[in-house]
């Protein structure tokens, strides 16, 4: 259902419609090679790239994303970098980790405010075992920190709705049940995918299932550890109580 008032200057919106579009943001970093690139500051140790990308090369995000703004640490010259065409990324060198503010500017047809997200730049290995981290450091491997995200266009305006459902790109659309007119029909006939892909990208349903299984197994291990720690604590409290009673009896004598 397209909501429109002849007395309103705001563009009409499709009531009850929510359209999702997936993307990935994050960073990758590698130690600087030897010999070092020319003009590299002497205290810099890594080359890194901060980015906003589609979930796979076959996906398109430019139909809804107009430009991306990256706010780097203030020690960088021109710390506010604006990228107006893909690839939406900034590459620099540095020595320290810091939080990068990322602002996504939506296409003008959307009549939507920019979306702000934040990412912690990672230069050094993290997660996994200490052996894994040491191996990455020793071999000078790439350190990646990536996040899957979805932008939700809730009750989009007519112009954006036509862009998002006219074919190409990827994402999913849903009708919350209130719309029964043009909006509902267009969603059913949309060419863009309505689901996260089952395979073919690191962000597939299969990989999601595997990650959930790993999390469930980790929860079981933590719960088992908690039970064991409670048993140990109870035994120690029992021993402590006996020692206190023996000490009190010795004082009475």
Short mmCIF file of C-alpha atoms in Angstrom, two decimals:
data_model
loop_
_atom_site.label_atom_id
_atom_site.label_comp_id
_atom_site.label_asym_id
_atom_site.label_seq_id
_atom_site.Cartn_x
_atom_site.Cartn_y
_atom_site.Cartn_z
CA UNK A 1 0.00 0.00 0.00
CA UNK A 2 1.50 3.31 -1.08
CA UNK A 3 0.86 5.96 1.56
CA UNK A 4 0.40 9.41 0.08
CA UNK A 5 -1.19 12.64 1.25
CA UNK A 6 -1.88 15.49 -1.23
CA UNK A 7 -1.16 17.94 1.61
CA UNK A 8 2.28 16.56 2.41
CA UNK A 9 5.51 17.61 0.70
CA UNK A 10 7.22 14.37 1.74
CA UNK A 11 7.48 11.61 -0.89
CA UNK A 12 4.97 8.75 -0.55
CA UNK A 13 6.09 5.52 1.17
CA UNK A 14 5.10 1.87 0.86
CA UNK A 15 3.42 1.10 4.17
CA UNK A 16 4.08 -2.32 5.69
CA UNK A 17 7.09 -3.01 3.45
CA UNK A 18 10.65 -3.63 4.64
CA UNK A 19 13.51 -4.30 2.19
CA UNK A 20 16.91 -5.59 3.33
CA UNK A 21 20.26 -5.24 1.60
CA UNK A 22 23.37 -7.08 2.88
CA UNK A 23 26.94 -5.80 2.87
CA UNK A 24 30.28 -6.42 4.57
CA UNK A 25 32.55 -3.93 6.31
CA UNK A 26 35.86 -4.36 8.07
CA UNK A 27 39.62 -4.19 7.62
CA UNK A 28 42.64 -6.20 6.55
CA UNK A 29 46.25 -5.53 7.58
CA UNK A 30 49.68 -6.95 6.72
CA UNK A 31 53.15 -6.11 8.05
CA UNK A 32 55.18 -3.79 5.83
CA UNK A 33 57.63 -5.66 3.59
CA UNK A 34 61.40 -5.33 3.61
CA UNK A 35 62.68 -3.16 2.06
CA UNK A 36 60.02 -0.69 3.15
CA UNK A 37 58.06 1.28 0.53
CA UNK A 38 59.41 4.73 -0.21
CA UNK A 39 58.18 7.67 1.88
CA UNK A 40 56.78 5.40 4.60
CA UNK A 41 57.06 7.01 8.07
CA UNK A 42 59.79 5.24 10.10
CA UNK A 43 57.45 4.29 12.97
CA UNK A 44 54.81 2.66 10.73
CA UNK A 45 54.70 -1.14 10.88
CA UNK A 46 51.65 -2.23 8.82
CA UNK A 47 49.70 -1.51 5.65
CA UNK A 48 45.95 -1.69 6.19
CA UNK A 49 42.71 -1.25 4.27
CA UNK A 50 39.33 -0.31 5.72
CA UNK A 51 36.37 -1.10 3.46
CA UNK A 52 32.65 -1.48 2.76
CA UNK A 53 31.96 -4.24 0.22
CA UNK A 54 29.19 -6.46 -1.18
CA UNK A 55 28.96 -9.95 0.29
CA UNK A 56 30.34 -11.39 -2.97
CA UNK A 57 31.66 -10.00 -6.28
CA UNK A 58 28.36 -10.84 -7.98
CA UNK A 59 26.38 -8.62 -5.58
CA UNK A 60 25.87 -4.91 -6.24
CA UNK A 61 25.54 -2.29 -3.51
CA UNK A 62 25.82 0.83 -5.67
CA UNK A 63 22.11 0.78 -6.49
CA UNK A 64 21.42 1.88 -2.88
CA UNK A 65 24.82 3.14 -1.65
CA UNK A 66 25.93 6.52 -3.04
CA UNK A 67 29.18 7.11 -1.15
CA UNK A 68 31.07 6.13 2.00
CA UNK A 69 32.85 8.40 4.44
CA UNK A 70 35.68 7.07 6.66
CA UNK A 71 36.81 9.04 9.74
CA UNK A 72 40.38 8.00 10.52
CA UNK A 73 42.51 8.83 13.53
CA UNK A 74 43.21 12.54 13.78
CA UNK A 75 46.96 11.96 13.35
CA UNK A 76 46.37 11.19 9.66
CA UNK A 77 46.36 14.08 7.22
CA UNK A 78 42.87 14.51 5.75
CA UNK A 79 41.48 12.20 8.39
CA UNK A 80 38.00 12.44 6.83
CA UNK A 81 38.05 10.44 3.59
CA UNK A 82 35.03 10.32 1.25
CA UNK A 83 34.84 7.60 -1.43
CA UNK A 84 32.16 8.21 -4.06
CA UNK A 85 32.63 5.12 -6.26
CA UNK A 86 33.57 1.48 -5.68
CA UNK A 87 35.73 0.09 -4.32
CA UNK A 88 34.59 1.87 -1.15
CA UNK A 89 37.85 1.57 0.77
CA UNK A 90 40.85 3.47 2.13
CA UNK A 91 44.40 2.08 2.29
CA UNK A 92 47.04 3.55 4.59
CA UNK A 93 50.06 2.59 6.69
CA UNK A 94 50.34 2.92 10.45
CA UNK A 95 51.50 1.43 13.73
CA UNK A 96 48.46 1.53 16.01
CA UNK A 97 44.90 0.23 16.21
CA UNK A 98 41.98 2.64 16.51
CA UNK A 99 38.24 2.93 15.92
CA UNK A 100 37.12 4.05 12.47
CA UNK A 101 33.77 5.81 12.09
CA UNK A 102 32.06 4.82 8.83
CA UNK A 103 29.14 6.75 7.39
CA UNK A 104 27.03 5.27 4.59
CA UNK A 105 25.26 7.75 2.33
CA UNK A 106 22.18 6.33 0.65
CA UNK A 107 21.15 7.28 -2.90
CA UNK A 108 19.13 10.54 -3.10
CA UNK A 109 15.98 8.68 -4.21
CA UNK A 110 15.79 7.10 -0.75
CA UNK A 111 15.22 10.34 1.16
CA UNK A 112 17.05 8.63 4.05
CA UNK A 113 19.63 9.96 6.49
CA UNK A 114 23.20 8.58 6.40
CA UNK A 115 23.86 5.42 8.44
CA UNK A 116 26.77 5.42 10.91
CA UNK A 117 28.69 2.29 11.89
CA UNK A 118 32.01 1.80 13.70
CA UNK A 119 34.89 -0.61 13.22
CA UNK A 120 37.97 -1.32 15.34
CA UNK A 121 41.00 -1.51 13.06
CA UNK A 122 43.00 -4.67 13.80
CA UNK A 123 46.72 -4.89 12.99
CA UNK A 124 47.76 -7.79 15.20
CA UNK A 125 46.48 -11.39 15.31
CA UNK A 126 43.56 -12.03 17.67
CA UNK A 127 41.23 -14.90 18.48
CA UNK A 128 42.10 -18.58 18.07
CA UNK A 129 44.92 -20.16 20.07
CA UNK A 130 48.20 -18.55 21.02
CA UNK A 131 49.92 -20.92 18.59
CA UNK A 132 47.71 -19.66 15.75
CA UNK A 133 48.41 -16.04 16.62
CA UNK A 134 52.16 -16.66 16.89
CA UNK A 135 52.17 -18.47 13.53
CA UNK A 136 50.43 -15.51 11.88
CA UNK A 137 52.94 -13.09 13.40
CA UNK A 138 55.90 -15.28 12.41
CA UNK A 139 54.75 -15.70 8.82
CA UNK A 140 53.65 -12.10 8.41
CA UNK A 141 50.15 -13.21 7.49
CA UNK A 142 47.11 -11.06 6.81
CA UNK A 143 44.98 -10.03 9.78
CA UNK A 144 41.34 -9.62 8.80
CA UNK A 145 38.42 -8.27 10.81
CA UNK A 146 35.13 -8.40 8.90
CA UNK A 147 31.46 -7.98 9.84
CA UNK A 148 28.31 -9.00 7.95
CA UNK A 149 25.53 -6.44 8.19
CA UNK A 150 22.17 -5.65 6.61
CA UNK A 151 20.61 -2.26 6.02
CA UNK A 152 16.84 -2.23 6.43
CA UNK A 153 14.80 0.16 4.32
CA UNK A 154 11.61 0.33 6.32
CA UNK A 155 8.62 1.62 4.36
CA UNK A 156 10.78 2.93 1.47
CA UNK A 157 9.74 5.86 -0.67
CA UNK A 158 8.44 5.13 -4.15
CA UNK A 159 11.68 6.01 -5.98
CA UNK A 160 13.86 3.79 -3.79
CA UNK A 161 11.34 0.97 -3.90
CA UNK A 162 11.49 0.89 -7.68
CA UNK A 163 15.30 0.85 -7.60
CA UNK A 164 15.51 -1.97 -5.06
CA UNK A 165 12.95 -4.23 -6.75
CA UNK A 166 13.62 -3.64 -10.44
CA UNK A 167 16.29 -6.35 -10.84
CA UNK A 168 20.01 -6.76 -10.29
CA UNK A 169 21.78 -6.66 -6.95
CA UNK A 170 20.85 -8.84 -4.01
CA UNK A 171 18.86 -8.74 -0.83
CA UNK A 172 15.41 -9.61 0.36
CA UNK A 173 12.08 -7.89 0.69
CA UNK A 174 9.20 -8.64 2.99
CA UNK A 175 5.60 -7.54 3.26
CA UNK A 176 4.55 -7.16 6.89
CA UNK A 177 0.98 -7.98 5.94
CA UNK A 178 -0.69 -4.60 5.83
CA UNK A 179 -0.05 -3.78 2.18
CA UNK A 180 -2.27 -5.34 -0.47
CA UNK A 181 -1.71 -3.09 -3.46
CA UNK A 182 1.15 -2.35 -5.80
CA UNK A 183 3.76 -2.92 -3.09
CA UNK A 184 2.75 -6.51 -2.33
CA UNK A 185 2.64 -7.49 -6.02
CA UNK A 186 6.00 -5.95 -6.80
CA UNK A 187 7.69 -7.82 -3.96
CA UNK A 188 6.47 -11.20 -5.21
CA UNK A 189 7.71 -10.42 -8.71
CA UNK A 190 11.05 -8.93 -7.68
CA UNK A 191 14.10 -10.29 -9.50
CA UNK A 192 16.44 -9.65 -6.59
CA UNK A 193 17.09 -12.59 -4.28
CA UNK A 194 14.97 -12.68 -1.16
CA UNK A 195 17.37 -14.86 0.87
CA UNK A 196 20.96 -15.04 2.03
CA UNK A 197 22.63 -17.47 -0.43
CA UNK A 198 22.98 -21.11 0.67
CA UNK A 199 26.54 -21.36 -0.68
CA UNK A 200 29.15 -19.46 -2.64
CA UNK A 201 30.08 -16.75 -0.12
CA UNK A 202 31.55 -16.69 3.40
CA UNK A 203 28.17 -15.36 4.55
CA UNK A 204 25.95 -18.23 3.40
CA UNK A 205 23.24 -20.03 5.33
CA UNK A 206 25.45 -23.12 5.55
CA UNK A 207 28.29 -21.14 7.14
CA UNK A 208 25.79 -19.50 9.46
CA UNK A 209 24.62 -22.95 10.56
CA UNK A 210 28.18 -24.08 11.21
CA UNK A 211 28.89 -21.00 13.27
CA UNK A 212 25.74 -21.57 15.34
CA UNK A 213 26.82 -25.18 15.96
CA UNK A 214 30.23 -23.95 17.16
CA UNK A 215 28.57 -21.45 19.47
CA UNK A 216 26.26 -24.12 20.92
CA UNK A 217 29.24 -26.40 21.58
CA UNK A 218 31.10 -23.53 23.23
CA UNK A 219 28.10 -22.82 25.47
CA UNK A 220 28.04 -26.49 26.55
CA UNK A 221 31.74 -26.37 27.40
CA UNK A 222 31.31 -23.19 29.44
CA UNK A 223 28.34 -24.65 31.32
CA UNK A 224 30.38 -27.78 32.09
CA UNK A 225 33.25 -25.63 33.35
CA UNK A 226 30.86 -23.67 35.58
CA UNK A 227 29.56 -26.91 37.14
CA UNK A 228 33.12 -28.10 37.83
CA UNK A 229 34.13 -24.75 39.30
CA UNK A 230 31.09 -24.81 41.61
CA UNK A 231 32.06 -28.28 42.83
CA UNK A 232 35.62 -27.13 43.48
CA UNK A 233 34.35 -24.05 45.32
CA UNK A 234 32.03 -26.15 47.48
CA UNK A 235 34.90 -28.51 48.42
CA UNK A 236 37.16 -25.60 49.30
CA UNK A 237 34.46 -23.98 51.40
CA UNK A 238 34.01 -27.29 53.21
CA UNK A 239 37.74 -27.52 53.96
CA UNK A 240 37.78 -23.87 55.04
CA UNK A 241 34.87 -24.51 57.43
CA UNK A 242 36.68 -27.48 59.00
CA UNK A 243 39.85 -25.41 59.48
CA UNK A 244 37.85 -22.65 61.14
CA UNK A 245 36.21 -25.11 63.51
CA UNK A 246 39.60 -26.61 64.40
CA UNK A 247 41.01 -23.15 65.01
CA UNK A 248 38.07 -22.19 67.22
CA UNK A 249 38.43 -25.43 69.23
CA UNK A 250 42.16 -24.80 69.70
CA UNK A 251 41.46 -21.30 71.05
CA UNK A 252 38.95 -22.69 73.58
CA UNK A 253 41.57 -25.09 74.92
#
